[in-house]
Coordinates of C-alpha atoms and ligand atoms in Angstrom, one line a residue:
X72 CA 13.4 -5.3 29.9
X73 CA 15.6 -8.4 30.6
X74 CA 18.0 -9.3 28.4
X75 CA 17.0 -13.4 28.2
X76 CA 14.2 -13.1 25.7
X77 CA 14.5 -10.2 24.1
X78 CA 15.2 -10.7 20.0
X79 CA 16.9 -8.2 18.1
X80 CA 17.1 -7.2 14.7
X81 CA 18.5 -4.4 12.6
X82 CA 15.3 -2.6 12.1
X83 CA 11.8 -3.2 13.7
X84 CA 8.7 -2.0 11.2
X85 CA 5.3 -1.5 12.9
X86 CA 2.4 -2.1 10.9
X87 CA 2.2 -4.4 7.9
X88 CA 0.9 -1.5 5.1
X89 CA 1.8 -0.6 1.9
X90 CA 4.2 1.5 3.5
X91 CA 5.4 -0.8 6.3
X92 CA 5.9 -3.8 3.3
X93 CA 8.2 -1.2 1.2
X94 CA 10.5 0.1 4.2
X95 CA 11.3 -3.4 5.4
X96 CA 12.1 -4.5 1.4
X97 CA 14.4 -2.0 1.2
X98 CA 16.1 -2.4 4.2
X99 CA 16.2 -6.2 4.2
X100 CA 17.6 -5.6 0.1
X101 CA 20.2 -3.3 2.4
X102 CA 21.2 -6.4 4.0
X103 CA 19.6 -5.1 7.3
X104 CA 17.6 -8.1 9.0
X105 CA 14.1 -6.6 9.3
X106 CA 11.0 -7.7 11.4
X107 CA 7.7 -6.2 10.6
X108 CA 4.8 -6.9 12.7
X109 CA 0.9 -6.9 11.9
X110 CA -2.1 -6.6 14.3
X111 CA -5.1 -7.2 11.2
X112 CA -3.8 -8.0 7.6
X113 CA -0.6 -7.6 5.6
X114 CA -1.4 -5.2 3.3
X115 CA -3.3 -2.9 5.1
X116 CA -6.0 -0.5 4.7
X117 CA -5.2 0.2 0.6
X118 CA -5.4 -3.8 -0.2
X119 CA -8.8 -4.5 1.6
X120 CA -10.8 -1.0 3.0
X121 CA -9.5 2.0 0.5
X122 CA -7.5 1.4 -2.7
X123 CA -8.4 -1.6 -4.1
X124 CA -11.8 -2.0 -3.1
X125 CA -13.1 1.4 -3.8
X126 CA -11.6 1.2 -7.6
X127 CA -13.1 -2.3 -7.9
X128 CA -16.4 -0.6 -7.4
X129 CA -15.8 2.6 -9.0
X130 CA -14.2 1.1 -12.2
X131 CA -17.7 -0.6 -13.8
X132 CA -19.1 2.7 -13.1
X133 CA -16.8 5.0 -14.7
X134 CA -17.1 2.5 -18.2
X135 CA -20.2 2.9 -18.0
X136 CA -20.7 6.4 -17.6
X137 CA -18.1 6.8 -20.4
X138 CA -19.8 3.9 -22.8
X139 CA -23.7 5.2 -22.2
X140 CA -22.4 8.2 -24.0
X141 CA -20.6 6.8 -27.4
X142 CA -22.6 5.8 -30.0
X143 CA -23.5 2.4 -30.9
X144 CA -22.3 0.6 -27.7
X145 CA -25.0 2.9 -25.9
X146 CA -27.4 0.2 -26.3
X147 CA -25.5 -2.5 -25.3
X148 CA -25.1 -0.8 -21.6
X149 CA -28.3 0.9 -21.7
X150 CA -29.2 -1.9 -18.2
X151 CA -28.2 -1.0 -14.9
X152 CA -24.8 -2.4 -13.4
X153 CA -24.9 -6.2 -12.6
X154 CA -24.7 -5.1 -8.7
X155 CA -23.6 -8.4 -7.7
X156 CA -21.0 -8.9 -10.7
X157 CA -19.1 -5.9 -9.4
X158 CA -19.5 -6.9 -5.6
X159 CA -18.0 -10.3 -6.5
X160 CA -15.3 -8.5 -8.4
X161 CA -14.7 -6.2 -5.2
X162 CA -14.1 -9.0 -3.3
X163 CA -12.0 -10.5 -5.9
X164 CA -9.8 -7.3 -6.1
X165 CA -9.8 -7.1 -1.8
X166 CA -8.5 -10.9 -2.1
X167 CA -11.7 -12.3 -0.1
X168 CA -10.0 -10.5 2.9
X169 CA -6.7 -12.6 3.3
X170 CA -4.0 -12.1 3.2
X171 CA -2.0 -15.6 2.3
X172 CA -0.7 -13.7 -0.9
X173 CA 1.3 -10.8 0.4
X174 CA 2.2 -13.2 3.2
X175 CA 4.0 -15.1 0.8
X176 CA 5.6 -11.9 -0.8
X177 CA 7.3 -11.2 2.3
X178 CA 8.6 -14.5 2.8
X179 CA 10.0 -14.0 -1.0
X180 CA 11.7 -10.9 -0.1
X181 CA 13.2 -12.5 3.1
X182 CA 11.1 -10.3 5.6
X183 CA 10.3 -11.9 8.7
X184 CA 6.4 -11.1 10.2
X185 CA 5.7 -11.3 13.4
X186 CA 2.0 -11.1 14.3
X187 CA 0.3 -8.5 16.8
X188 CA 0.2 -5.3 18.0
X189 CA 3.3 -3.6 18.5
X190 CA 3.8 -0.7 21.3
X191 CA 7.5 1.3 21.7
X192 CA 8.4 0.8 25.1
X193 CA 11.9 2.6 25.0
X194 CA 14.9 3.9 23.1
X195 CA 14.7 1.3 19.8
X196 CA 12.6 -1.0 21.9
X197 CA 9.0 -2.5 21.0
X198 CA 6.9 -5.2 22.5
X199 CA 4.2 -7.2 20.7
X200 CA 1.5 -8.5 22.0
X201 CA 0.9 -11.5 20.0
X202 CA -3.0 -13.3 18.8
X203 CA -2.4 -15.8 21.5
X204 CA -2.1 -13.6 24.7
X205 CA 2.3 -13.7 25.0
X206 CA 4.2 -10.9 24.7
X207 CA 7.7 -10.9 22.8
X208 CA 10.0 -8.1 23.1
X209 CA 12.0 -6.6 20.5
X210 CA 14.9 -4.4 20.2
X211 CA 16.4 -2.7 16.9
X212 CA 20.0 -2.1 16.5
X213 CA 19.7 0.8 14.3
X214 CA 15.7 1.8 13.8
X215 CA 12.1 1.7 14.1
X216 CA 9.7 2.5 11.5
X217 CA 6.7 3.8 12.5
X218 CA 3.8 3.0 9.6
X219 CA 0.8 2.2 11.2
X220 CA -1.7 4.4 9.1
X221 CA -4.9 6.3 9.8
X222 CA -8.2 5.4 10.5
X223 CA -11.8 7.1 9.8
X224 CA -12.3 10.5 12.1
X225 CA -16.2 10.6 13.6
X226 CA -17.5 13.7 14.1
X227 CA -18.0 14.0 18.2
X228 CA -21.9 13.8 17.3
X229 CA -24.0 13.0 20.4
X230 CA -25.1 9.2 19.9
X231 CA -22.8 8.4 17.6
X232 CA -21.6 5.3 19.3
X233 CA -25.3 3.4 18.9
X234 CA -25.2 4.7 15.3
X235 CA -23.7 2.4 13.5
X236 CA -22.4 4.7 11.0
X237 CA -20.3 3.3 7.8
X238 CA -17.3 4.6 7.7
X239 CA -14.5 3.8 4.9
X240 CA -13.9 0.6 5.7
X241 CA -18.1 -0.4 5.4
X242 CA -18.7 1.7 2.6
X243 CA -15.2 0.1 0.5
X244 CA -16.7 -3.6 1.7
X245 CA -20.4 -3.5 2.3
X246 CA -21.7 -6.6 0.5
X247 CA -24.9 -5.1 -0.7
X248 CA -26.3 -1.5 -2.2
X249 CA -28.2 0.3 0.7
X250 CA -31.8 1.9 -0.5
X251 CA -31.0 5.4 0.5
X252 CA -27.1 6.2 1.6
X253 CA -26.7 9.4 3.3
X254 CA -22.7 10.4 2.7
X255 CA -21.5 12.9 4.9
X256 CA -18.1 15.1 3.7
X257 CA -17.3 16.5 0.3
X258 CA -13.6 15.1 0.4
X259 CA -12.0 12.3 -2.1
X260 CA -13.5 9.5 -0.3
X261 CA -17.3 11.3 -0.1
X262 CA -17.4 12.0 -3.8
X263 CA -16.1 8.9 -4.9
X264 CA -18.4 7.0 -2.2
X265 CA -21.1 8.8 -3.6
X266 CA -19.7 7.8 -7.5
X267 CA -20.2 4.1 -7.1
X268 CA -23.3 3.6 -4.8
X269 CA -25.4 6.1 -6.6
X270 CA -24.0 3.6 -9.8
X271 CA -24.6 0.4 -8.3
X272 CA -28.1 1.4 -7.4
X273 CA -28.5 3.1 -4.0
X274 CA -30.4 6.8 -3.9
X275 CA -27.4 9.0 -2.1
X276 CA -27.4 12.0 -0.6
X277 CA -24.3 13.6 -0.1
X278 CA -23.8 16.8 2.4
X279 CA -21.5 19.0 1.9
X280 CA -20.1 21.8 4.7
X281 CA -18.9 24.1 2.4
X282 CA -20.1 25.5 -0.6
X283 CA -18.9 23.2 -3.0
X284 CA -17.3 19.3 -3.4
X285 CA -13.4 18.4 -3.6
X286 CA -12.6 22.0 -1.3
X287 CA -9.0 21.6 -0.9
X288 CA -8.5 21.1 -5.3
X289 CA -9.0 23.4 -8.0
X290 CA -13.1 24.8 -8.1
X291 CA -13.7 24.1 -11.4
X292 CA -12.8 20.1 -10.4
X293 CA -15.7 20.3 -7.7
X294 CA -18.2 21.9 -9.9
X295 CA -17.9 19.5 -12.6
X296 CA -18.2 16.2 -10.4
X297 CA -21.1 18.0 -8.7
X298 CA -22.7 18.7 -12.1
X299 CA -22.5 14.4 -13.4
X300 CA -23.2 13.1 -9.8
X301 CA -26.3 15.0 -10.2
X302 CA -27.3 14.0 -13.6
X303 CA -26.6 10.2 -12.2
X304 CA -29.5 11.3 -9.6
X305 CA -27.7 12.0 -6.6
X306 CA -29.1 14.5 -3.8
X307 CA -26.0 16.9 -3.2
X308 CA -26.0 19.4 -0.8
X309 CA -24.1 22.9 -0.2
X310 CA -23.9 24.8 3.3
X311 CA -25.4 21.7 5.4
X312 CA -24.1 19.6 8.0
X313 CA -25.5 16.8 10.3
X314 CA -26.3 18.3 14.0
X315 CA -28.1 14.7 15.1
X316 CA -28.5 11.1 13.6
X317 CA -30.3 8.2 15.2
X318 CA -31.6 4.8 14.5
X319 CA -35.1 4.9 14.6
X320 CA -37.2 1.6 15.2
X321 CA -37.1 -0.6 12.4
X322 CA -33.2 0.0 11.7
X323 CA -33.6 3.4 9.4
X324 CA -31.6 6.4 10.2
X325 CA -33.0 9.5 11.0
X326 CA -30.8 12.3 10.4
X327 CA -31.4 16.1 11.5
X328 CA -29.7 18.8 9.5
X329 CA -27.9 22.1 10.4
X330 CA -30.8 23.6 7.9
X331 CA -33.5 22.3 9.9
X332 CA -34.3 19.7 7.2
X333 CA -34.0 15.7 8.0
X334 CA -33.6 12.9 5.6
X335 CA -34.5 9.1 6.4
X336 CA -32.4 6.5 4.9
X337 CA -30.7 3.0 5.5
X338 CA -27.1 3.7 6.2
X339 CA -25.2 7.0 6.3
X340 CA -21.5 7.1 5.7
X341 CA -19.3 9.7 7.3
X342 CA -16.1 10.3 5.0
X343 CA -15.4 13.2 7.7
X344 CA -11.5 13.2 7.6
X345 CA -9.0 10.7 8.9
X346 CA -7.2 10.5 12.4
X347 CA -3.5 8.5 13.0
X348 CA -3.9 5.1 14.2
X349 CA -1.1 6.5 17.1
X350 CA -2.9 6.0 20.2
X351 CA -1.8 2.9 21.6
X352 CA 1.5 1.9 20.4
X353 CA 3.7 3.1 23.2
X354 CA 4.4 6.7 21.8
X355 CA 4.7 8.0 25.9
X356 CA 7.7 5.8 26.5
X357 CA 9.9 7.8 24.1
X358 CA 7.9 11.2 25.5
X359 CA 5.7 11.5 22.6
X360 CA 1.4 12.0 23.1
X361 CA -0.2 9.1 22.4
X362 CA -3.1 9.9 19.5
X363 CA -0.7 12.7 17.9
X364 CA 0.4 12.8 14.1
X365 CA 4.1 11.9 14.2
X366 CA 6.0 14.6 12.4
X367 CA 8.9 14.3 10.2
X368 CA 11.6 16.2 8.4
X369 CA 12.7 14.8 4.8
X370 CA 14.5 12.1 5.5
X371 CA 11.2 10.5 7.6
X372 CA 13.0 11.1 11.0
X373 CA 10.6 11.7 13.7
X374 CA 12.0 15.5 15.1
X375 CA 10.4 14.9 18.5
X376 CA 12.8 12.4 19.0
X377 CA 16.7 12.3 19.5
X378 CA 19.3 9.9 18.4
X379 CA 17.6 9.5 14.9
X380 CA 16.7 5.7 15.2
X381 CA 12.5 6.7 15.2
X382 CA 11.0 6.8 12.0
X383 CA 6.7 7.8 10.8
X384 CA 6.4 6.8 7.2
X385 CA 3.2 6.7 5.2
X386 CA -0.4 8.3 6.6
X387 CA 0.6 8.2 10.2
X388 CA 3.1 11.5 9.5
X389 CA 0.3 13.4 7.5
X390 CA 2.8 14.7 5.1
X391 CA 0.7 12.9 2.0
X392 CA -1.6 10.2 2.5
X393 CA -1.7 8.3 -0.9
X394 CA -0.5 5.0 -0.7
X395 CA 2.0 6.0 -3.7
X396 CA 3.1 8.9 -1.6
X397 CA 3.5 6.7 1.4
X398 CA 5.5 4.1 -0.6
X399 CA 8.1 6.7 -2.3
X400 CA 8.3 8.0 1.4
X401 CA 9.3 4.1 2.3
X402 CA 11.7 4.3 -0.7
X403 CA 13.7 7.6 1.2
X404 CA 13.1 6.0 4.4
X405 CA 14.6 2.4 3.7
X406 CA 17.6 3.8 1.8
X407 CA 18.2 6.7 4.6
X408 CA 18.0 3.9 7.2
X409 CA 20.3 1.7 5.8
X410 CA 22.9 5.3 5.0
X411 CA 23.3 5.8 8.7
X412 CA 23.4 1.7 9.5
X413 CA 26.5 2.2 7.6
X414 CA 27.5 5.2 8.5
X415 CA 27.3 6.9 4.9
X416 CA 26.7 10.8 4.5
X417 CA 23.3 11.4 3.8
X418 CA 22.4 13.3 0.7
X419 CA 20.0 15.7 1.0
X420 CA 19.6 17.9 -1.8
X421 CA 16.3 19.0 -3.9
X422 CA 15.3 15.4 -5.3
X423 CA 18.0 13.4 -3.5
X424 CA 17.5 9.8 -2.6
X425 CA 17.5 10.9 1.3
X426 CA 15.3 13.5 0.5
X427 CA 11.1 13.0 0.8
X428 CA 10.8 16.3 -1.3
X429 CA 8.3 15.0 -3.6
X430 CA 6.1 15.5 -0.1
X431 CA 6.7 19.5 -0.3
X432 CA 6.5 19.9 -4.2
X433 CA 5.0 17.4 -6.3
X434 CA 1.7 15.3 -5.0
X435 CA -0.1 13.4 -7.6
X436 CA -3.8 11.7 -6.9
X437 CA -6.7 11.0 -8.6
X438 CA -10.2 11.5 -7.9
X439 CA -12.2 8.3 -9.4
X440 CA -15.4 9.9 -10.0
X441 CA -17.2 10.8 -13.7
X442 CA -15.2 12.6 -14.6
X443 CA -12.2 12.2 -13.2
X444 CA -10.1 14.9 -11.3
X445 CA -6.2 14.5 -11.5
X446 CA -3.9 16.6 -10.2
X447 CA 0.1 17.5 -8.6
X448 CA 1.2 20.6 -7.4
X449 CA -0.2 23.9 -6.4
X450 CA -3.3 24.8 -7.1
X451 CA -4.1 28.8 -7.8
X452 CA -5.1 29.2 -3.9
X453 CA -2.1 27.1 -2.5
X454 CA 0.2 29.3 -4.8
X455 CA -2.1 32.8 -3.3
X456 CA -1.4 31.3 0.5
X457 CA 2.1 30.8 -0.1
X458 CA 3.0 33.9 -2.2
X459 CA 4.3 32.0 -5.3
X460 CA 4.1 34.2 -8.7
X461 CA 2.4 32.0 -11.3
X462 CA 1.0 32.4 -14.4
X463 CA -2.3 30.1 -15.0
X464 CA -3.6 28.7 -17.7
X465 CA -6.6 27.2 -19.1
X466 CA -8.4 25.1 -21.6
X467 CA -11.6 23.2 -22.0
X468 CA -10.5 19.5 -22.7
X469 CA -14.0 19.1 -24.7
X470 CA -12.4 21.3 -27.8
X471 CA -9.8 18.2 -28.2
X472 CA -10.8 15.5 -31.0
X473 CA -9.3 13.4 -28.7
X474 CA -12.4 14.0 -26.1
X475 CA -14.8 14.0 -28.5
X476 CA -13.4 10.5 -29.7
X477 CA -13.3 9.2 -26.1
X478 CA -16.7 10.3 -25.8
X479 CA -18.7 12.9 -27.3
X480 CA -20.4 14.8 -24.4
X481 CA -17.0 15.2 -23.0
X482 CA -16.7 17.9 -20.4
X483 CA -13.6 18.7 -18.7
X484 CA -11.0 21.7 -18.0
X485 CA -7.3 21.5 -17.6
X486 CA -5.1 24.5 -15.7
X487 CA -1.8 24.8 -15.2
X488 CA 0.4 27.1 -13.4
X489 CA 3.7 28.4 -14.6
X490 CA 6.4 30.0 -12.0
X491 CA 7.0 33.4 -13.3
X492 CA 10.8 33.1 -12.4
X493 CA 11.6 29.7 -13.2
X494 CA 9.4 29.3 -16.4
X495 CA 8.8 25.8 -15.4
X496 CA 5.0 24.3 -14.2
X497 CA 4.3 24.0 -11.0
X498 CA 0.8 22.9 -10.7
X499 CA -1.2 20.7 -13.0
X500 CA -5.2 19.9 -12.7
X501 CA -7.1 18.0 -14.9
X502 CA -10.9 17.3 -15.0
X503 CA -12.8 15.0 -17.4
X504 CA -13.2 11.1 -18.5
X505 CA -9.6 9.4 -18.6
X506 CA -7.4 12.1 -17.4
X507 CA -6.1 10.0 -14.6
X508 CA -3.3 8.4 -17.2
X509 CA -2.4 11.8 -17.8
X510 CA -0.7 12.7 -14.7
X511 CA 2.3 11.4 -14.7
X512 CA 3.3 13.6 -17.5
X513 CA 2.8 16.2 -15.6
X514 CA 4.4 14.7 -12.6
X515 CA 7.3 14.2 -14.5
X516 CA 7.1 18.0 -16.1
X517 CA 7.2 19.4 -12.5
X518 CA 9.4 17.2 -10.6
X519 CA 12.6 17.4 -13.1
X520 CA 11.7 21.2 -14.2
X521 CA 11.2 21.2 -18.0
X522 CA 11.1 24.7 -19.3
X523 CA 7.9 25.5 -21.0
X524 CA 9.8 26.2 -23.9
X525 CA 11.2 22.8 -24.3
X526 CA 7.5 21.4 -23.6
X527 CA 6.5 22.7 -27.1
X528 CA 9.0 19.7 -28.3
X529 CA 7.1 17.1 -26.1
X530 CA 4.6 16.3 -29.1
X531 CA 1.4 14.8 -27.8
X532 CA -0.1 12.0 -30.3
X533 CA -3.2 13.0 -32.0
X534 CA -6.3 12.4 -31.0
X535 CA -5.4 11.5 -27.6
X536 CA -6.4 13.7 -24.7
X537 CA -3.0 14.3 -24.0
X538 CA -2.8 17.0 -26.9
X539 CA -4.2 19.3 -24.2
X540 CA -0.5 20.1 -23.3
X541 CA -0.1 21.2 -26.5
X542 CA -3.2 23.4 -26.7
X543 CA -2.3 25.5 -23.0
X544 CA 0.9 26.1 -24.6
X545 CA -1.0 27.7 -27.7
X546 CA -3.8 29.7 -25.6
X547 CA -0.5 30.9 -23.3
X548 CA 1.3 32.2 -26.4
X549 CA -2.0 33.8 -27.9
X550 CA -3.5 35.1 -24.3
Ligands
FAD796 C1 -11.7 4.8 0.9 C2 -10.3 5.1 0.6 C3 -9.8 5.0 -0.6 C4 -8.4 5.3 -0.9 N1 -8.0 5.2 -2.2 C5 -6.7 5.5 -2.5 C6 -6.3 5.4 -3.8 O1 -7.0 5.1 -4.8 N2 -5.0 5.7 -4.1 C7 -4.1 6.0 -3.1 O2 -2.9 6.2 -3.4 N3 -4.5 6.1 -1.8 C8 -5.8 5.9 -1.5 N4 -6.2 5.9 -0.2 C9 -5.2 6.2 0.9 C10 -4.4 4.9 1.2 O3 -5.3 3.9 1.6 C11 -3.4 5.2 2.3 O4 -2.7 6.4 2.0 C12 -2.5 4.0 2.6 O5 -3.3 2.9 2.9 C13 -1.5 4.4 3.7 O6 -0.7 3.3 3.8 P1 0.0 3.0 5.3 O7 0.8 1.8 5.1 O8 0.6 4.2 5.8 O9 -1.2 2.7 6.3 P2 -2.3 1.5 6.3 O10 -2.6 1.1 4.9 O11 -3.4 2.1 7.1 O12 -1.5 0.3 7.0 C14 -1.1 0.4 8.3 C15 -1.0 -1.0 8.9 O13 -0.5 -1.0 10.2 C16 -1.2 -1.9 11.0 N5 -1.1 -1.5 12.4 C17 -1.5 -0.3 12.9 N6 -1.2 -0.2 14.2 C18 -0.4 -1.3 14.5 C19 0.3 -1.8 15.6 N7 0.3 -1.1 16.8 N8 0.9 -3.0 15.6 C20 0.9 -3.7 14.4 N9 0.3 -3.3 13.3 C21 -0.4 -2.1 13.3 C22 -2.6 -1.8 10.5 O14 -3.3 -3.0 10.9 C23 -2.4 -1.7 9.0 O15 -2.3 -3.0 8.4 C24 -7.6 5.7 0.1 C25 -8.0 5.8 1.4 C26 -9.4 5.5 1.7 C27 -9.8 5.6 3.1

């Protein structure tokens, strides 16, 4: 690299994210000058393919699941969703696909973008190939932040290529409801996939590997989703997986099953896992394999890599790939960047500001289906795998008033799991209509370690859902 037209800055950021946006407005509110660089739209995959998109969608459903079940506004959404209301909305929410807006925030926060598709070519260098063919190279005085994100996984199916399969990105954007939608995968994006189209009118079938939906959370949260999404109509499937696909002559695809059984529909969608979006951007020059997740310790420090001036923040390091995850990562990451630009000791304790523990210990996410699944922490088999003592607890949310008042064929279950030793909770999941706002208490019960006896104080409002805390402390002290 020649010196003449290379620019420098403090701290290069590749990839324009949620996570990208939040590492470079910390470090430029450091006082580090910051560059972050884009190859499709600021904002990423959450603002236009995932996040936003998929709640825009899932939102009119989820009212009026809820409202089709209290009495008196029954009626007044007795008619099917207004499917082009809600896809206008979408797009609304997914800002038409442009990204002027958060362009503009970045300008506000003083962050300079640079357009283009950045690759590492050495020790804190990257060049960026730019929209209109030229190539400027960069170099960071102190780091590089690595947040370039996942895409959708295929399944190596024979084919597959002249498929035309929907993947997140079509099935968060399409612009109209598919006849029959066949949804491969049982995971967040499958179920909640399945959620809005079988709402907004499609007939879905979703296929399921293993023997039940939502496999990596609690059982009970799987076997209530499975029971509504049925009851809404949808075709799910245990055991099955797809063994061929084609497109057959007048655009249908023709799917073959593991089972021997084949279904014909219009699209299929396969929410099959994701993969890091690592494969071209250099990762051999600093002796890394291209296509590999980049992994971190706690401070978001790529170990592969000496000299600690290489940083993987948000999906692309697999620790916890939730765009709120990814952000709090870029929190740790911006102010452990701008620790060692100044030479500060870093501090690294349980819950320190250098310190990604939440990663490790406390993982919130929803599941936006009818009804909702929220959950943070372990969950009974994590704490089985990793030999933690816990006690676990249960109740049925439906005995609360505050269900019944929310709606009156409310079915849901809470658990959580107490650390024998410690006597604080270390695992939280809740199923049923609404729970989602309930998760940050729990968030907030494990992450600063409130003994179960001081929880009795913590009096929930009544009738709210959130009086469950109250009643797993009773059925605790009466079990
Ligand atoms: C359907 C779906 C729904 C989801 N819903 C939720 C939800 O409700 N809540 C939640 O918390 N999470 C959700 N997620 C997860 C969430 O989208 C991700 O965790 C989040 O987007 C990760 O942010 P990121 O910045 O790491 O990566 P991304 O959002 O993927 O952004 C990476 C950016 O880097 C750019 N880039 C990549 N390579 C380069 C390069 N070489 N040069 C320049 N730019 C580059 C990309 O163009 C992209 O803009 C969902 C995911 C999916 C698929």
């Amino acid at each position: 690299m020649t010196t003449e037209n290379i620019r420098t800055y403090d701290v290069v950021v590749i990839g324009a994210g949620p996570v990208g946006e939040n590492v470079a407005d910390r470090t430029t509110a450091a006082g580090l000058s910051t560059v972050i660089l884009e190859s499709e739209l600021v904002g990423g995959e959450c603002s236009y393919w995932a996040c936003e998109p998929s709640k825009a969608l899932l939102r009119p459903a989820l009212l009026r699941a809820d409202a089709v079940h209290v009495p008196g506004l029954d009626p007044a959404v007795k008619n099917p969703l207004d499917v082009e209301a809600v896809l206008a909305h979408r797009n609304r929410m997914s800002a038409d696909w442009k990204d002027d807006g958060q362009v503009e925030w970045l300008k506000s926060a003083g962050i300079e973008l640079l357009r283009g598709h950045g690759r590492l070519t050495g020790e804190r260098e990257v060049a960026v190939e730019t929209p209109d063919g030229d190539t400027v190279r960069l170099r960071a005085r102190h780091a590089v932040a690595v947040c370039t994100g996942s895409r959708a996984a295929l399944p190596p199916l024979p084919g597959i290529e002249d498929l035309r399969p929907w993947t997140s990105r079509e099935a968060a954007s399409a612009q109209q409801a598919p006849e029959r939608l066949v949804i491969v995968g049982a995971g967040v994006v499958g179920v909640e996939m399945a959620t809005a189209w079988q709402a907004l009118g499609s007939r879905v079938t979703l296929l399921a590997r293993a023997d039940g939906l939502l496999p990596r959370l609690e059982p009970f949260a799987g076997e209530l989703v499975t029971e509504r999404l049925r009851e809404a109509g949808a075709d799910v499937r245990f055991g099955v997986s797809v063994v061929g696909a084609e497109r057959v002559g007048d655009g249908e695809v023709r799917v073959t099953l593991s089972d021997g059984g084949e279904i014909t529909a219009d699209e299929i969608l396969f929410a099959t896992g994701r993969a890091p979006r690592s494969e071209d951007i250099g990762l051999d020059a600093v002796g890394l394999t291209p296509g590999d997740w980049l992994a971190t310790d706690d401070s978001l420090t790529v170990t592969a890599v000496a000299g600690n001036w290489l940083y993987a923040v948000g999906d692309v390091n697999r620790r916890a790939q939730f765009t709120h995850q990814g952000k709090y990562q870029a929190r740790v990451a911006g102010a452990v960047i701008a620790a060692r630009a100044k030479g500060d000791q870093l501090d690294t304790g349980r819950w320190a500001p250098h310190s990604s523990t939440a990663d490790l210990e406390a993982v919130p996410g929803v599941v936006f289906t009818d009804p909702e699944v929220a959950s943070v922490g372990l969950t009974v088999s994590e704490a089985e795998r990793t030999g933690r003592a816990v006690e676990v607890v249960d109740y049925e949310i439906g005995h609360l008033a505050g269900a019944l008042q929310y709606r009156p064929d409310y079915r849901g279950r809470a658990r959580i799991l107490i650390d024998r030793d410690r006597q604080v909770v270390v695992g939280a999941t809740f199923v049923g209509p609404g729970v989602g706002e309930l998760l940050y208490s729990a968030t907030v019960a494990i992450t600063a370690e409130v003994s179960v006896e001081r929880l009795w104080h913590a009096v929930p409002a009544f009738p709210t859902i959130s009086e469950v805390w109250l009643r797993l402390l009773e059925t605790r002290r009466d079990s």
